[in-house]
XYZ file of C-alpha atoms in Angstrom:
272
model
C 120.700 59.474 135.305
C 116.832 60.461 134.906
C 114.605 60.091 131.827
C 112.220 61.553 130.364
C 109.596 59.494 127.892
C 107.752 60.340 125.105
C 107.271 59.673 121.663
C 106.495 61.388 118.235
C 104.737 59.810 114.437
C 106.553 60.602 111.618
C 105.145 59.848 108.195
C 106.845 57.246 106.203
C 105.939 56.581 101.924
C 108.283 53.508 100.947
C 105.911 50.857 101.618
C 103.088 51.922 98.890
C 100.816 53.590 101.500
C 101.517 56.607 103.844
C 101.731 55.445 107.078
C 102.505 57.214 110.604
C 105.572 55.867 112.252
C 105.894 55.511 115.638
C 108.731 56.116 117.373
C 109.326 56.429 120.919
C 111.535 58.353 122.910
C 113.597 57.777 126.107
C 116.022 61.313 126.922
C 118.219 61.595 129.908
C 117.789 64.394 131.814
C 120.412 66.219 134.669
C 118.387 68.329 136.317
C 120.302 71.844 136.491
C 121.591 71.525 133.201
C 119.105 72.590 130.718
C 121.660 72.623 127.655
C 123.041 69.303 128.211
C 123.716 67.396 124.654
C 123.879 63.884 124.332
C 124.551 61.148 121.622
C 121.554 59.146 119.972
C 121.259 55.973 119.798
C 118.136 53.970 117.576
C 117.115 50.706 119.318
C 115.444 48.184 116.990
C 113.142 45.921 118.692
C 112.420 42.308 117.981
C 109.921 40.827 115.848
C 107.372 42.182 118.120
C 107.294 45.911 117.846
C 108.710 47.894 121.394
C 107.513 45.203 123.892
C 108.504 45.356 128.063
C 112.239 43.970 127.367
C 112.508 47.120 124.539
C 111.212 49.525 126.390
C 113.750 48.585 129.754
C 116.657 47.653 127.615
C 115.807 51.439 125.424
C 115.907 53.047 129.019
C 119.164 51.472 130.297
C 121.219 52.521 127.290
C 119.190 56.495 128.419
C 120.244 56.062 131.218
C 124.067 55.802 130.437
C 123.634 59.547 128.586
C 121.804 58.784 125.106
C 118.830 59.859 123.401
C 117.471 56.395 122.554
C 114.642 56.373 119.601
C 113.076 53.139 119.323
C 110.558 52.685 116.218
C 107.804 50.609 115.959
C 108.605 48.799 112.434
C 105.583 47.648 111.490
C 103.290 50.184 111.509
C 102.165 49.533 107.669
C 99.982 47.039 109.268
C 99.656 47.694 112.730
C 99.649 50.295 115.386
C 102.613 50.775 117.842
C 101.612 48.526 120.332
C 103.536 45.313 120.937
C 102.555 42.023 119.597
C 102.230 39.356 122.165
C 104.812 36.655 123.180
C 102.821 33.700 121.948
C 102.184 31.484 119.358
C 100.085 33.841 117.326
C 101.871 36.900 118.230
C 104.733 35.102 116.707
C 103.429 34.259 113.713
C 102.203 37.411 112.913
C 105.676 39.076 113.605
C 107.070 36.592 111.718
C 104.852 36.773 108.659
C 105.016 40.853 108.808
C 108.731 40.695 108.950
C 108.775 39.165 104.859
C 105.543 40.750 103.887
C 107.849 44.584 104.613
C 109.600 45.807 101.820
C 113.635 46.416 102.259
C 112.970 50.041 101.066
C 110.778 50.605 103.929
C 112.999 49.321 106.860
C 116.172 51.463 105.482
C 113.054 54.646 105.170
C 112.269 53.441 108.763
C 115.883 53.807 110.201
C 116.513 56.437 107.902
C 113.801 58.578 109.643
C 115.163 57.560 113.301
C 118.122 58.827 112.601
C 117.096 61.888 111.394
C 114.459 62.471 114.412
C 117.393 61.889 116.528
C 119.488 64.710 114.825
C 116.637 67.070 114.779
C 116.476 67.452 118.605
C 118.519 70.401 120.079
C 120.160 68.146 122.690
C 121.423 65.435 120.313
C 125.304 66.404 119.809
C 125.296 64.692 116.102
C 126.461 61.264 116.905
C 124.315 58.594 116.337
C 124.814 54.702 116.935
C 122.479 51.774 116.290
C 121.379 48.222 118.141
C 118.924 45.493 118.197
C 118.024 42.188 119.005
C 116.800 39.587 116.808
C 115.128 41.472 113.516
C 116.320 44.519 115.232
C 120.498 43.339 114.916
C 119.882 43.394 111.462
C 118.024 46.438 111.413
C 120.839 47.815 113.498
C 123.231 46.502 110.663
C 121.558 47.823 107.371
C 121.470 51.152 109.911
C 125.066 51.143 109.904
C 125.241 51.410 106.210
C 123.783 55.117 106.740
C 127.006 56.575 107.025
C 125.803 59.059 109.730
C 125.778 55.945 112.154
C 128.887 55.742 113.962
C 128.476 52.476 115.975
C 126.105 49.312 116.420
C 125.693 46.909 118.460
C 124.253 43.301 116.790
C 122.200 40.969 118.875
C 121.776 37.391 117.413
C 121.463 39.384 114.027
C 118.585 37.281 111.868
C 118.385 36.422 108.134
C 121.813 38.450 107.291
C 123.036 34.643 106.497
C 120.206 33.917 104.394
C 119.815 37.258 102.421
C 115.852 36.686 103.666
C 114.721 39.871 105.026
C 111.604 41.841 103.935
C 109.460 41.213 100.717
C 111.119 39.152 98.281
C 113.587 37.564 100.596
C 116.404 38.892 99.134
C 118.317 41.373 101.094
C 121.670 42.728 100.268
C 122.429 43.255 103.686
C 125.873 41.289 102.921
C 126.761 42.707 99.692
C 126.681 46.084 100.727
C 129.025 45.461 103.571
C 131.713 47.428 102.483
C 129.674 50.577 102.733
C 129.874 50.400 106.393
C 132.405 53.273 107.693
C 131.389 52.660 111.153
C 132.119 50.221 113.519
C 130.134 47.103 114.767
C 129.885 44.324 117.247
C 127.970 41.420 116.725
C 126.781 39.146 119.426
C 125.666 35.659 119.183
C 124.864 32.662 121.099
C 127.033 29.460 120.259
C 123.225 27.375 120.993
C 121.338 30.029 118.223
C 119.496 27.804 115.959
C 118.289 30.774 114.365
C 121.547 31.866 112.956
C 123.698 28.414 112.791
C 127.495 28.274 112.974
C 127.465 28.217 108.850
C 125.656 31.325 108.829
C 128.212 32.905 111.881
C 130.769 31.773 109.579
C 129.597 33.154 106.483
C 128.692 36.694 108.310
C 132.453 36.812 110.143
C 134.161 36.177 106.477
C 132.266 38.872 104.650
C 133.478 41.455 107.288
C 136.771 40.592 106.858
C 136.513 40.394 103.203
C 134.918 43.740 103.350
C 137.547 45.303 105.682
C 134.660 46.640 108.146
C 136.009 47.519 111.451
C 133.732 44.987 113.347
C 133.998 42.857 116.965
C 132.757 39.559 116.827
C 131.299 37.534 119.822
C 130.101 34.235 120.569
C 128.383 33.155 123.768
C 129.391 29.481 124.337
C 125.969 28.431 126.148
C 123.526 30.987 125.049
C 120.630 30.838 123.222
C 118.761 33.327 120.790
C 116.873 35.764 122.664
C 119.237 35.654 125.676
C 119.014 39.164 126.666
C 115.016 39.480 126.912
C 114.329 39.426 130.350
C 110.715 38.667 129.743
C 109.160 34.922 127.884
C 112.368 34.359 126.862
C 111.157 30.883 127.095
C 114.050 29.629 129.125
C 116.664 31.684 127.568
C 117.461 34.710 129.164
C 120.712 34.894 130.536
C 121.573 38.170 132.843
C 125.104 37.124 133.518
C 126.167 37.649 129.917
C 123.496 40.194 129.393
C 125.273 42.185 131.935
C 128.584 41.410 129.901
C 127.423 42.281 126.655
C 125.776 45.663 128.114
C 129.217 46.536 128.842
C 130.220 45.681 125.351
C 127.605 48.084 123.829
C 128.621 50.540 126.349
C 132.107 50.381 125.656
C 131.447 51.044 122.135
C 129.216 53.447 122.427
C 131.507 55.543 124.641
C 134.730 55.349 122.467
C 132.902 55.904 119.127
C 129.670 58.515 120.398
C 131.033 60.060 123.569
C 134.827 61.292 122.325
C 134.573 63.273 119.322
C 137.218 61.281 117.304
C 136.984 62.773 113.914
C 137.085 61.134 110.671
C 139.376 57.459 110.679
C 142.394 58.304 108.828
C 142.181 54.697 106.786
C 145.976 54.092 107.879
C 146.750 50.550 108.521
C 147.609 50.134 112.488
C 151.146 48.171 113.001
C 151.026 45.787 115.170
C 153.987 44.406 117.011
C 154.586 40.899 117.324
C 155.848 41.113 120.760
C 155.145 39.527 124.272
């Protein structure tokens, strides 16, 4: 399928200080078919704004038939362009990423979503993904309950309650408020999220009774799907596997207009 690329600012107010959001824009297009509507679907990037992997990863979900929005998240500080995969690039994501307030990611996300629903071709059914600070993003997006689906990668700092200013997210209390459904994808070799903090994430779900898939790579690393200084890590075998996770997803819950879950509990049969 084609796409199309652009982007649009959007103002933003949670963090203290007006500030212009970026977000950018990746639309398929079917030539011949001017009226064609599509789902949305906000990517989150990484710790280092919409870098190379973002921006191909943004247009292979487009490419499937979705509106993908992909906001720059730290554009209280910085302009939209990416931060560098280095020492010093890292540092700064990382020290941006705590110096954010909560308020202003959920504004962030917030506004994506409503971007996405704004454009004529957008058929109302929006999902959420993300790698890195991005899975979480793409969590606490899920608690909008206009997001349908998302898809987690190596989620960060939803173990530790540490995101934004403060470092004390409630990313895992507020759980239960998700009424879509998720998938979250880690590597069995992340030592940023450690098989405690796996553990501790898979529980809540189920405590919560969130509708949720859960897997873990048995050799893969954090970062596996950036195709770019992964620094060893990336992996396109189970990139390509997990792709067809998100697009599995994506197509039952954004695709096929399923109406609202009744709630019933689904019978299972213990047969063989």
């Amino acid at each position: 399928m084609l796409i199309t690329e652009s982007h649009i600012d959007v103002e933003t107010r949670e963090s203290g200080t007006p500030s212009p959001m970026r977000i950018f824009l990746f639309h398929p297009s079917i030539p011949g078919y001017p009226q064609a509507m599509f789902p949305g679907v906000v990517v989150f990037s990484e710790i280092y704004q919409v870098t190379g992997p973002v921006q191909r990863f943004a247009r292979s979900i487009a490419g499937q038939g979705y509106i993908v929005a992909a906001p720059s998240s730290y554009h209280e500080f910085v302009g939209p362009e990416p931060l560098a995969y280095d020492g010093p690039g890292t540092d700064v994501g990382n020290a941006y990423k705590v110096q954010k307030k909560l308020a202003a990611y959920d504004e962030d996300a917030r506004l994506s979503v409503d971007a996405l629903l704004a454009l004529p071709s957008c058929n109302g059914r929006i999902g959420a993904t993300g790698m890195c600070l991005g899975g979480h993003l793409a969590y606490r997006a899920a608690l909008d309950r206009r997001v349908r689906a998302a898809v987690c990668y190596f989620a960060t700092d939803i173990h530790s309650r540490s995101l934004g200013e403060g470092g004390s997210d409630d990313s895992l209390e507020r759980a239960g408020d998700i009424r879509g459904e998720l998938l979250m994808i880690f590597g069995k070799s992340d030592t940023h999220v450690p098989p405690s903090g796996r553990d501790l994430i898979r529980k809540t779900l189920h405590g919560k009774g969130v509708v949720f898939g859960f897997y873990e790579v048995a050799w893969a690393q954090h970062a596996f799907i950036r195709d770019e200084l992964s620094k060893g890590r990336y992996d396109p075998g189970i990139s390509k596997i997990c792709f067809e996770m998100l697009l599995e997803l994506f197509g039952r819950t954004l695709k096929i207009e399923l109406g609202e879950r009744s709630g019933e509990a689904h019978k299972v049969e213990d047969v063989c």
